[in-house]
Tab-separated table of C-alpha atoms and ligand atoms in Angstrom:
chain	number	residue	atom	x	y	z
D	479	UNK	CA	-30.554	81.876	9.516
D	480	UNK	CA	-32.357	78.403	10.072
D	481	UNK	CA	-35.773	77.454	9.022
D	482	UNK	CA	-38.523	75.932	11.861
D	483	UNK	CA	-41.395	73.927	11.133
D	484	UNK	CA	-44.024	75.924	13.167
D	485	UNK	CA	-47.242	74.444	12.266
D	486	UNK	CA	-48.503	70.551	10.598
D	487	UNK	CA	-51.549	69.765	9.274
D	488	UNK	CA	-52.492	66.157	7.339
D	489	UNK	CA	-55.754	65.069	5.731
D	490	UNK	CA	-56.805	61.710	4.769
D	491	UNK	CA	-59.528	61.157	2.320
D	492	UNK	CA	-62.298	58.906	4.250
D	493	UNK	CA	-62.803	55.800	2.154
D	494	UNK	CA	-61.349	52.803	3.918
D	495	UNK	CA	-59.952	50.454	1.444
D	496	UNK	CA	-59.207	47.213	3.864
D	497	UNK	CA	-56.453	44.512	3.123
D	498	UNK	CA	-59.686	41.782	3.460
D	499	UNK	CA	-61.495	43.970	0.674
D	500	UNK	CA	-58.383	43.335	-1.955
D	501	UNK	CA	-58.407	39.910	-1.155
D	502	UNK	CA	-61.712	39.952	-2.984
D	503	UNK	CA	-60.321	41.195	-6.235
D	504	UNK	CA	-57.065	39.919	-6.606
D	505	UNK	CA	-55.445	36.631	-5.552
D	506	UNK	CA	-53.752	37.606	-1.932
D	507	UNK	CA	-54.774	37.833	1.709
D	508	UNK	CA	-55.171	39.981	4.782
D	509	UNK	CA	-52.468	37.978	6.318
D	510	UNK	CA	-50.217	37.907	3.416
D	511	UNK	CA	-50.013	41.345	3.016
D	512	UNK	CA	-49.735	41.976	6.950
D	513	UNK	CA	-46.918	40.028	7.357
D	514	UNK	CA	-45.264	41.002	4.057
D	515	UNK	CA	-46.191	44.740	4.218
D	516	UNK	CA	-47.159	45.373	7.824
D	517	UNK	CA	-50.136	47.180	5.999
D	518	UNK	CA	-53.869	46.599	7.169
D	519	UNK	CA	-55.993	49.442	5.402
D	520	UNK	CA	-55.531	52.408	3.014
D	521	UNK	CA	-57.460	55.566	2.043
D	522	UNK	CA	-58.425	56.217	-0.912
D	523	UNK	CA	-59.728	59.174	-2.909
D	524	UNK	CA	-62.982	58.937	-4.968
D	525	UNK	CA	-63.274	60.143	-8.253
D	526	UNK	CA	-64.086	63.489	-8.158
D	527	UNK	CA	-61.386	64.035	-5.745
D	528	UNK	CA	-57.988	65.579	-7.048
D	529	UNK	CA	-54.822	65.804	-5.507
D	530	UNK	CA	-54.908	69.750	-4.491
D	531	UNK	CA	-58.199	69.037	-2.900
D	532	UNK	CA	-56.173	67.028	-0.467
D	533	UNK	CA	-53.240	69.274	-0.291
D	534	UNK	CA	-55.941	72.471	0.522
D	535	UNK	CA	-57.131	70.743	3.684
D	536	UNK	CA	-54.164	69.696	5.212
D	537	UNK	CA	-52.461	73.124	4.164
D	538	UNK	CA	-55.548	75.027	6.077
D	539	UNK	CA	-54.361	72.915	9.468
D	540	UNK	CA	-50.670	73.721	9.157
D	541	UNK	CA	-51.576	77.364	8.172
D	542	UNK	CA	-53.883	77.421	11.825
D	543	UNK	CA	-51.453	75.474	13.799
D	544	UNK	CA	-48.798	78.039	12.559
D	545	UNK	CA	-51.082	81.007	13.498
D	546	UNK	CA	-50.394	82.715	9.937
D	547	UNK	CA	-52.776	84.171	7.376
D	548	UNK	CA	-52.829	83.492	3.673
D	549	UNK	CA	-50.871	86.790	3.237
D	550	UNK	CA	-47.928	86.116	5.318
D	551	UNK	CA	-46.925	82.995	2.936
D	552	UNK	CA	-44.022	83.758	0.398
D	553	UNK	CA	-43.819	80.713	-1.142
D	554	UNK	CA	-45.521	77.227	-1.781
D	555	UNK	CA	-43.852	74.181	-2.716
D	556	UNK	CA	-46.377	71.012	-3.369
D	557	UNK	CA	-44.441	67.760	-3.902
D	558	UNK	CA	-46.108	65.153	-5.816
D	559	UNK	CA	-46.007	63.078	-9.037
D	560	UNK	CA	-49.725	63.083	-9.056
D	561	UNK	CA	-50.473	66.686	-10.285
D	562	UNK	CA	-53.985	67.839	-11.005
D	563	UNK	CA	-52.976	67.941	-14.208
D	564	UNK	CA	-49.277	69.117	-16.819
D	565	UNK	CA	-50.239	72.583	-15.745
D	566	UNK	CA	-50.896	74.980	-14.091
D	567	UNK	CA	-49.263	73.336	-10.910
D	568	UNK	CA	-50.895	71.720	-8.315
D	569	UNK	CA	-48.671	74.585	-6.250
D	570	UNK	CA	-50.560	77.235	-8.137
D	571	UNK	CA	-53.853	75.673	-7.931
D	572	UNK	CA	-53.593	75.222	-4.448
D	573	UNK	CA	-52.366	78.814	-4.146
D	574	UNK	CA	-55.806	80.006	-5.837
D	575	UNK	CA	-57.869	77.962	-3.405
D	576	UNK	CA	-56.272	79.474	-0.374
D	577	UNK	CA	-56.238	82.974	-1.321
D	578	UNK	CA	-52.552	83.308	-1.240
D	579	UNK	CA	-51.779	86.931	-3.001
D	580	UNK	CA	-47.891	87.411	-2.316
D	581	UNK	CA	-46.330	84.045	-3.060
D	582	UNK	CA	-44.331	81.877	-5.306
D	583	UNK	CA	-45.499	78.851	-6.208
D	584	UNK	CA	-44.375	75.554	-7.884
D	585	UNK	CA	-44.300	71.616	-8.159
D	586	UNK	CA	-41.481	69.794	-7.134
D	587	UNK	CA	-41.200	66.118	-8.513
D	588	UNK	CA	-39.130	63.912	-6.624
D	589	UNK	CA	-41.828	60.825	-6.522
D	590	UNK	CA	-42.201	59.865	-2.282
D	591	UNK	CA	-38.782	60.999	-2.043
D	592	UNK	CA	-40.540	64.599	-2.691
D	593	UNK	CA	-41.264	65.482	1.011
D	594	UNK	CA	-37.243	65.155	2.161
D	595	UNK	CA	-36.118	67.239	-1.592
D	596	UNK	CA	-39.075	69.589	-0.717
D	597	UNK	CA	-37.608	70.394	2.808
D	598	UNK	CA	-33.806	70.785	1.858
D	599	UNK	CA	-34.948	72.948	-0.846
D	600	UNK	CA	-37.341	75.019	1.381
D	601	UNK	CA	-34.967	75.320	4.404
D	602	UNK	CA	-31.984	76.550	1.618
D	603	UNK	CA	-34.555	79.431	0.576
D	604	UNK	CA	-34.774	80.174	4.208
D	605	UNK	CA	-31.319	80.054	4.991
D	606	UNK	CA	-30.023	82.620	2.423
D	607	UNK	CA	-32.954	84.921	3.061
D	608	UNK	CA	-35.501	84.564	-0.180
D	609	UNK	CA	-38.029	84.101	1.699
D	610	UNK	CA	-39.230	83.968	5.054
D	611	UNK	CA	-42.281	81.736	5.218
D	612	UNK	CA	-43.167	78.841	3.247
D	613	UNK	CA	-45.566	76.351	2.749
D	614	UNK	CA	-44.438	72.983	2.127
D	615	UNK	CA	-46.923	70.176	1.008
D	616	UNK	CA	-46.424	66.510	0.180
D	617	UNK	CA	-49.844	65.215	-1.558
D	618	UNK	CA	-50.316	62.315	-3.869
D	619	UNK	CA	-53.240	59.818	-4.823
D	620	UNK	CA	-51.224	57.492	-6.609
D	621	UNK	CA	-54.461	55.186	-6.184
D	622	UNK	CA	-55.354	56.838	-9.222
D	623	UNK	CA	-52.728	54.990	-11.184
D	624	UNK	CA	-52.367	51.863	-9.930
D	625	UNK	CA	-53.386	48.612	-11.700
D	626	UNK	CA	-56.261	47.009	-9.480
D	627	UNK	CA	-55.564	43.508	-11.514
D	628	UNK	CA	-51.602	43.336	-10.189
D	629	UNK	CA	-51.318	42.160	-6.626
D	630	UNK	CA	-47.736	43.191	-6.634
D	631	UNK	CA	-48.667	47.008	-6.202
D	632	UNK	CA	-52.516	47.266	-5.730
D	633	UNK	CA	-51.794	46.715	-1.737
D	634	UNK	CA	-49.176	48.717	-1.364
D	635	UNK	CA	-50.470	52.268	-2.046
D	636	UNK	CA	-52.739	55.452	-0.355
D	637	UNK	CA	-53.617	58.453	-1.000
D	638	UNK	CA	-52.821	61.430	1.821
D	639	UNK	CA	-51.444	64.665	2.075
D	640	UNK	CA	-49.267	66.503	4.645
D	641	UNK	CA	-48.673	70.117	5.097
D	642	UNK	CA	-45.840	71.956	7.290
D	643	UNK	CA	-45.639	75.806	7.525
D	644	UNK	CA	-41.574	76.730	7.782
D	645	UNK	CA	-40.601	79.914	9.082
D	646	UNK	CA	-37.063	82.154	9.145
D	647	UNK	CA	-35.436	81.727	12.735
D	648	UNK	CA	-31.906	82.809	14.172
D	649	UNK	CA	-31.761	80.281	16.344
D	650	UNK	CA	-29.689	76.871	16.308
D	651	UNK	CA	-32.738	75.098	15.383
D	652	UNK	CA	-34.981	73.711	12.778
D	653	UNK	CA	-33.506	71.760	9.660
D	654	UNK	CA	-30.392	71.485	10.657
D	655	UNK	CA	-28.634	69.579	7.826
D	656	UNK	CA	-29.966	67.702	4.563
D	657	UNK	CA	-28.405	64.734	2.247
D	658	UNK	CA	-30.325	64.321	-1.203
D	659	UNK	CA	-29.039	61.588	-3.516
D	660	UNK	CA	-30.784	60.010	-7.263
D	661	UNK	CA	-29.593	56.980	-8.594
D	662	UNK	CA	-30.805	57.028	-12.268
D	663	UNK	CA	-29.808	54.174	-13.624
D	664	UNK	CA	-32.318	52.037	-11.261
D	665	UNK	CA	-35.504	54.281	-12.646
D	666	UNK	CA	-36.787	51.460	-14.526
D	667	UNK	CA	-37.841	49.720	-11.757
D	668	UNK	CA	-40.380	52.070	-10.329
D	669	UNK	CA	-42.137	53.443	-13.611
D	670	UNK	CA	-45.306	55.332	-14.232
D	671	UNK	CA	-44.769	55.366	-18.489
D	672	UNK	CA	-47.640	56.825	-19.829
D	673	UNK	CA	-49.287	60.699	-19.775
D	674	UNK	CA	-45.783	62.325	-20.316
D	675	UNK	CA	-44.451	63.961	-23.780
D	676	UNK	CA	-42.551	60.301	-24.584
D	677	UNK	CA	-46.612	59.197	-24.656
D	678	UNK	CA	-48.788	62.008	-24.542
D	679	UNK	CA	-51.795	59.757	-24.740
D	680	UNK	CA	-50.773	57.173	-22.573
D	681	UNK	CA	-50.372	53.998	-25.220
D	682	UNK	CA	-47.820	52.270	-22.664
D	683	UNK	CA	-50.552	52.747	-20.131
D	684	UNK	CA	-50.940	54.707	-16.857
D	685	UNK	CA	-50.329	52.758	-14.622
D	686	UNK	CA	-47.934	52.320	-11.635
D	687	UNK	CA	-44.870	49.330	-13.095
D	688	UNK	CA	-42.991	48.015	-10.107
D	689	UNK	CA	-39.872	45.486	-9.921
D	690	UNK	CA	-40.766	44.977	-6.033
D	691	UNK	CA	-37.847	42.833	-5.414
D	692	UNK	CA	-35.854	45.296	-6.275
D	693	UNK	CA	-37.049	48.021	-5.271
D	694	UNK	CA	-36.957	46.810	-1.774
D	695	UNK	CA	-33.329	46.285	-2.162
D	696	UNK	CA	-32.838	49.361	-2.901
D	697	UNK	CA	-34.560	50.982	-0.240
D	698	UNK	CA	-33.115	48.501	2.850
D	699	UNK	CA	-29.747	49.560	1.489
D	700	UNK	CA	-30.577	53.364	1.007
D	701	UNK	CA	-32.723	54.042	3.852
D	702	UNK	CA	-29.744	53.156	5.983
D	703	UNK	CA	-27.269	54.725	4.243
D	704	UNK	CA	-29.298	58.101	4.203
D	705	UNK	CA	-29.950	58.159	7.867
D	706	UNK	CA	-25.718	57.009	8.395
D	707	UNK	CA	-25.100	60.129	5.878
D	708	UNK	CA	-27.273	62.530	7.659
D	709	UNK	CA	-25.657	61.860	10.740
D	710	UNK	CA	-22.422	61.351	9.733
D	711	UNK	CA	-22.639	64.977	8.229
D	712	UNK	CA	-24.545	66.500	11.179
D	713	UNK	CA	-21.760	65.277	13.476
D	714	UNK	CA	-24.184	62.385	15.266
D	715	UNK	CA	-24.838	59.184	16.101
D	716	UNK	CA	-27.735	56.934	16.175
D	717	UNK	CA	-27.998	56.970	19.749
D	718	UNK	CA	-28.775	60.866	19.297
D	719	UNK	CA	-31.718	60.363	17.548
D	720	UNK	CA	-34.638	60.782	19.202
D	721	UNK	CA	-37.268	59.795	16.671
D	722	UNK	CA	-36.576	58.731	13.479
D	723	UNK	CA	-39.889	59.361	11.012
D	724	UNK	CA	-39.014	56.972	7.946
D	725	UNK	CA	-40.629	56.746	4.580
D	726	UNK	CA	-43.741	54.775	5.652
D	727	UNK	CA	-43.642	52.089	2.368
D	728	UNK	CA	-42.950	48.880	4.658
D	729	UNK	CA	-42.250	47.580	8.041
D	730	UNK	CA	-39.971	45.083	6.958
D	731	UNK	CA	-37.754	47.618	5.333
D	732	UNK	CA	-38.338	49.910	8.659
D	733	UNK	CA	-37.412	47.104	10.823
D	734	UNK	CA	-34.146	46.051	9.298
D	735	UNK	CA	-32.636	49.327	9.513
D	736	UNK	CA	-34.030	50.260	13.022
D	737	UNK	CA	-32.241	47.004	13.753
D	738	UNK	CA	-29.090	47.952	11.921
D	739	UNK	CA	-29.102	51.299	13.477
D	740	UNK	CA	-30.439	50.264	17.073
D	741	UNK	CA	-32.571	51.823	17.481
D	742	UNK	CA	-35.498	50.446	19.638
D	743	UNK	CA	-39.355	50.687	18.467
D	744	UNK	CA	-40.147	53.931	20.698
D	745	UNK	CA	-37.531	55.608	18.773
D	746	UNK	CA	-39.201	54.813	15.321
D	747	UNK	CA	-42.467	56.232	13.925
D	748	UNK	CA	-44.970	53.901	12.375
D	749	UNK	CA	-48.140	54.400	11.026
D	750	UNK	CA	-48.043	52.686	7.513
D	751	UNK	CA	-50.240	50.088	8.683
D	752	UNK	CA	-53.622	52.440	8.371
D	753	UNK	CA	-52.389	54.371	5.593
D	754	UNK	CA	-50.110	52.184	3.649
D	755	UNK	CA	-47.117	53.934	0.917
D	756	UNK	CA	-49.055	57.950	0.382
D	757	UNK	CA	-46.201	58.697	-1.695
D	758	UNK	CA	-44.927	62.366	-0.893
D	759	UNK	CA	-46.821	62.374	2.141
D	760	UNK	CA	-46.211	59.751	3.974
D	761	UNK	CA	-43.749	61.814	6.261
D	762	UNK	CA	-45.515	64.728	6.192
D	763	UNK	CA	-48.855	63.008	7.712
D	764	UNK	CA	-46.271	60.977	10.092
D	765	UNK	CA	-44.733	64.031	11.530
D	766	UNK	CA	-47.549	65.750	12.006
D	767	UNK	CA	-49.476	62.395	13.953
D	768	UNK	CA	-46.282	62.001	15.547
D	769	UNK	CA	-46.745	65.458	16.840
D	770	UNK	CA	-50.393	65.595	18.004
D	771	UNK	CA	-49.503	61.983	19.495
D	772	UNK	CA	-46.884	63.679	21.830
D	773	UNK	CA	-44.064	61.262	20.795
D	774	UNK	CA	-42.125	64.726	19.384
D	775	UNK	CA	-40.943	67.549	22.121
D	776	UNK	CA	-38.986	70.878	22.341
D	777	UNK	CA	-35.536	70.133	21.605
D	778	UNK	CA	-35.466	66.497	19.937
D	779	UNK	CA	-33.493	65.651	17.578
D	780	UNK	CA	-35.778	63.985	14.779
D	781	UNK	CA	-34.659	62.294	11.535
D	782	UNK	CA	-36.790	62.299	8.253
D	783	UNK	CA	-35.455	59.647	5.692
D	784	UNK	CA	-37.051	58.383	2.713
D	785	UNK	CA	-37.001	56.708	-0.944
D	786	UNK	CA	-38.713	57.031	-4.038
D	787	UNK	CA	-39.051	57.141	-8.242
D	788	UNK	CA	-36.062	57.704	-9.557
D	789	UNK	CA	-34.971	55.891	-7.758
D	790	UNK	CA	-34.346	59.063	-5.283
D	791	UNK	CA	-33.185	58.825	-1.232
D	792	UNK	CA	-32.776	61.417	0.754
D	793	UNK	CA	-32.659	62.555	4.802
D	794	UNK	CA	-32.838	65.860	6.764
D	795	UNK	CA	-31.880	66.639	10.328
D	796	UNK	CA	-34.442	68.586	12.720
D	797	UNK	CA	-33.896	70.004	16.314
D	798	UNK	CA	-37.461	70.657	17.458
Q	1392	COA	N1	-50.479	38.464	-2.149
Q	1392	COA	C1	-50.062	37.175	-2.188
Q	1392	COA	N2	-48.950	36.791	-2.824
Q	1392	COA	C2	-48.223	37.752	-3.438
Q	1392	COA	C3	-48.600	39.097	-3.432
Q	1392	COA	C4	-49.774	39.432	-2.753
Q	1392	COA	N3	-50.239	40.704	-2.698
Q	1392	COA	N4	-47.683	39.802	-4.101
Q	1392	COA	C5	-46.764	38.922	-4.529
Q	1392	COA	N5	-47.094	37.682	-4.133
Q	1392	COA	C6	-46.393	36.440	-4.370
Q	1392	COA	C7	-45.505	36.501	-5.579
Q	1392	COA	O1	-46.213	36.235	-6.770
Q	1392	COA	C8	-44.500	35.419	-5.267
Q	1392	COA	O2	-45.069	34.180	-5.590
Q	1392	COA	P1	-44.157	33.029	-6.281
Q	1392	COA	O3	-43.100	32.721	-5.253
Q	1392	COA	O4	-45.120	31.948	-6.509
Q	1392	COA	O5	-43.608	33.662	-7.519
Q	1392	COA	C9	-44.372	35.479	-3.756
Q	1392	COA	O6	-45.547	36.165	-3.276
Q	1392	COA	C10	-43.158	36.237	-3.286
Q	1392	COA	O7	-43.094	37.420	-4.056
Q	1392	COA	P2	-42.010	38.506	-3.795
Q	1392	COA	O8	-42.093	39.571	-4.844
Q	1392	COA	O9	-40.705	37.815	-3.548
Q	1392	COA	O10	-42.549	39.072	-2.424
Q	1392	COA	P3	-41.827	40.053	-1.477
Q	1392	COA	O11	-41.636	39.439	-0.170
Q	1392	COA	O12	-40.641	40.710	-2.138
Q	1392	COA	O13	-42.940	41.176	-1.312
Q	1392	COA	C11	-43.435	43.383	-2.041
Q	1392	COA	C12	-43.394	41.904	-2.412
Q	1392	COA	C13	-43.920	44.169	-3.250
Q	1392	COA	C14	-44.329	43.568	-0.869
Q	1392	COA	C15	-41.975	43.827	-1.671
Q	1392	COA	O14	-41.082	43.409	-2.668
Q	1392	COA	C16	-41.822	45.295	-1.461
Q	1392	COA	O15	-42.366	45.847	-0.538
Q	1392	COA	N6	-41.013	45.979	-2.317
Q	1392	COA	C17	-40.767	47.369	-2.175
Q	1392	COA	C18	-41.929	48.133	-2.753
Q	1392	COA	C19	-41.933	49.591	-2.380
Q	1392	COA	O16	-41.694	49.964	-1.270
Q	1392	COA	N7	-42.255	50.426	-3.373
Q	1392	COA	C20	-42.420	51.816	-3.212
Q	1392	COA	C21	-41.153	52.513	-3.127
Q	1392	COA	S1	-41.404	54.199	-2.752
């Protein structure tokens, strides 16, 4: 048994938040962050909006594009590290505002690595028959929690989600393999302190703390080394890829390991530069653009890497 993506929905929240508009707030400029970045504009949510209210629209595509009903979903998985709130989940709130009667439900934390752990778990519930249709959803509005005042992260985030509808097949397709991999001891570098039950009320602040040197490190070396891994355990070479959908945090860090990998720019998915880093659903909202931009068909081989909090990395393996 394999599990099939067989329906993608993504929603952006309509505010524009343009790289020209920062530059009137903090000390940095539209070209600056273009050329560092690759970014131009970001979304972001207002303050009334929370993250399940993004999550519920772009489930609601996936759920049409999949041709299912509420009822035939078993199970919901909502990565993010930008809940609604402690609890109830955002998986269970999100369950309540679709109407979904006979499911499971629950949060899975993985930072923007979340969308890669989300899949490997899903397909693995698949695979040894728990369940035979699930909703995955990677939704964050980590613009919520960034400091406005710090130049150093203030550019780099958006808020999005991304929604995928994976169903039971017996077929030699779907998720074929996945590589998941947390390096601990770098967590300090990408740090949101405050809210948890080391500071309940947030003394240390709420705010996203970023060592942005080396965090990008990190992720040049990791991104690579997730989509050699991948391969490597799929039985593949680059040259059998026929898109590779990275982690949408910076061009720079994109570039270097297309470069690495060869991999030539029709063989890469980009679209960072109107949405900037959403976190969880950057993929997500890439795949399912990718899709509806016809740059994905029947058959292809498509790679999903990423990196995150925790610092976390991880990859999975699709045959459309
Ligand atoms: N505008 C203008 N100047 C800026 C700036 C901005 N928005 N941000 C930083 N600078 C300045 C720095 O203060 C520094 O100035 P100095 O030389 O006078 O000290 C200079 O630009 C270079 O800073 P540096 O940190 O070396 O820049 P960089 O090329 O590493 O780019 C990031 C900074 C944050 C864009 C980059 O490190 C990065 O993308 N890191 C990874 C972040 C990431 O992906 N996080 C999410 C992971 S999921």
């Amino acid at each position: 048994m394999r599990a099939k993506i067989i329906g993608t929905g993504s929603y952006l929240p309509p505010k524009i938040v343009t790289n020209n508009d920062l530059a009137k707030t903090v000390e940095t400029s539209d070209e600056w962050i273009r050329e560092r970045t690759g970014i131009e504009e970001r979304r972001v949510t207002d303050e009334n909006t929370a993250t399940s209210d993004l999550a519920v629209e772009a489930a609601k595509k996936a759920l049409s594009a999949a041709r299912l009903s509420p009822e035939e979903i078993d199970l919901i998985i909502v990565c993010t590290c930008t809940p609604d709130m402690l609890f109830p989940s955002t998986a269970c709130i999100l369950q309540d505002k679709l109407g979904i009667k006979n499911a499971a439900a629950f949060d899975l934390s993985a930072a923007c690595s979340g969308f890669n752990f989300g899949l490997a778990v899903a397909s693995g519930l698949i695979e040894n028959g728990a369940y035979k249709n699930i909703l995955l959803v990677g939704a964050d509005t980590l613009t919520k929690y960034l400091d406005w005042t710090d130049r150093g992260t203030c550019i780099l985030f958006g808020d999005g989600a991304g929604a995928v509808v994976l169903t039971a097949t017996d077929k030699e397709e779907g998720v074929l393999r996945s590589y998941l991999k947390a390096e601990g001891l770098f967590g300090k570098y990408l740090v949101m302190p405050g809210g948890g039950s080391r500071d309940p009320e947030a003394k240390n602040g709420r705010q996203i703390r970023m060592a942005g040197k080396e965090v990008f490190k990190f992720a040049v070396r990791v991104l690579e080394a997730s989509v050699e891994k991948i391969l490597e355990i799929a039985k593949l070479t680059p040259a059998d890829i026929d898109l590779l959908i990275p982690h949408q945090a910076n061009i720079r860090i994109i570039d270097h390991v297309a470069k690495k990998m060869g991999l030539s720019k029709e063989k890469v998915y980009v679209n960072l530069q109107k949405y900037g880093n959403t976190s969880a659903a950057s993929i997500p909202i890439a795949l399912d653009e990718a899709l509806k931009e016809g740059r994905i068909k029947s058959g292809d081989l498509i790679v999903l890497s990423g990196f995150g909090a925790g610092l976390t990395y991880g990859a999975n393996i699709i045959q459309w």
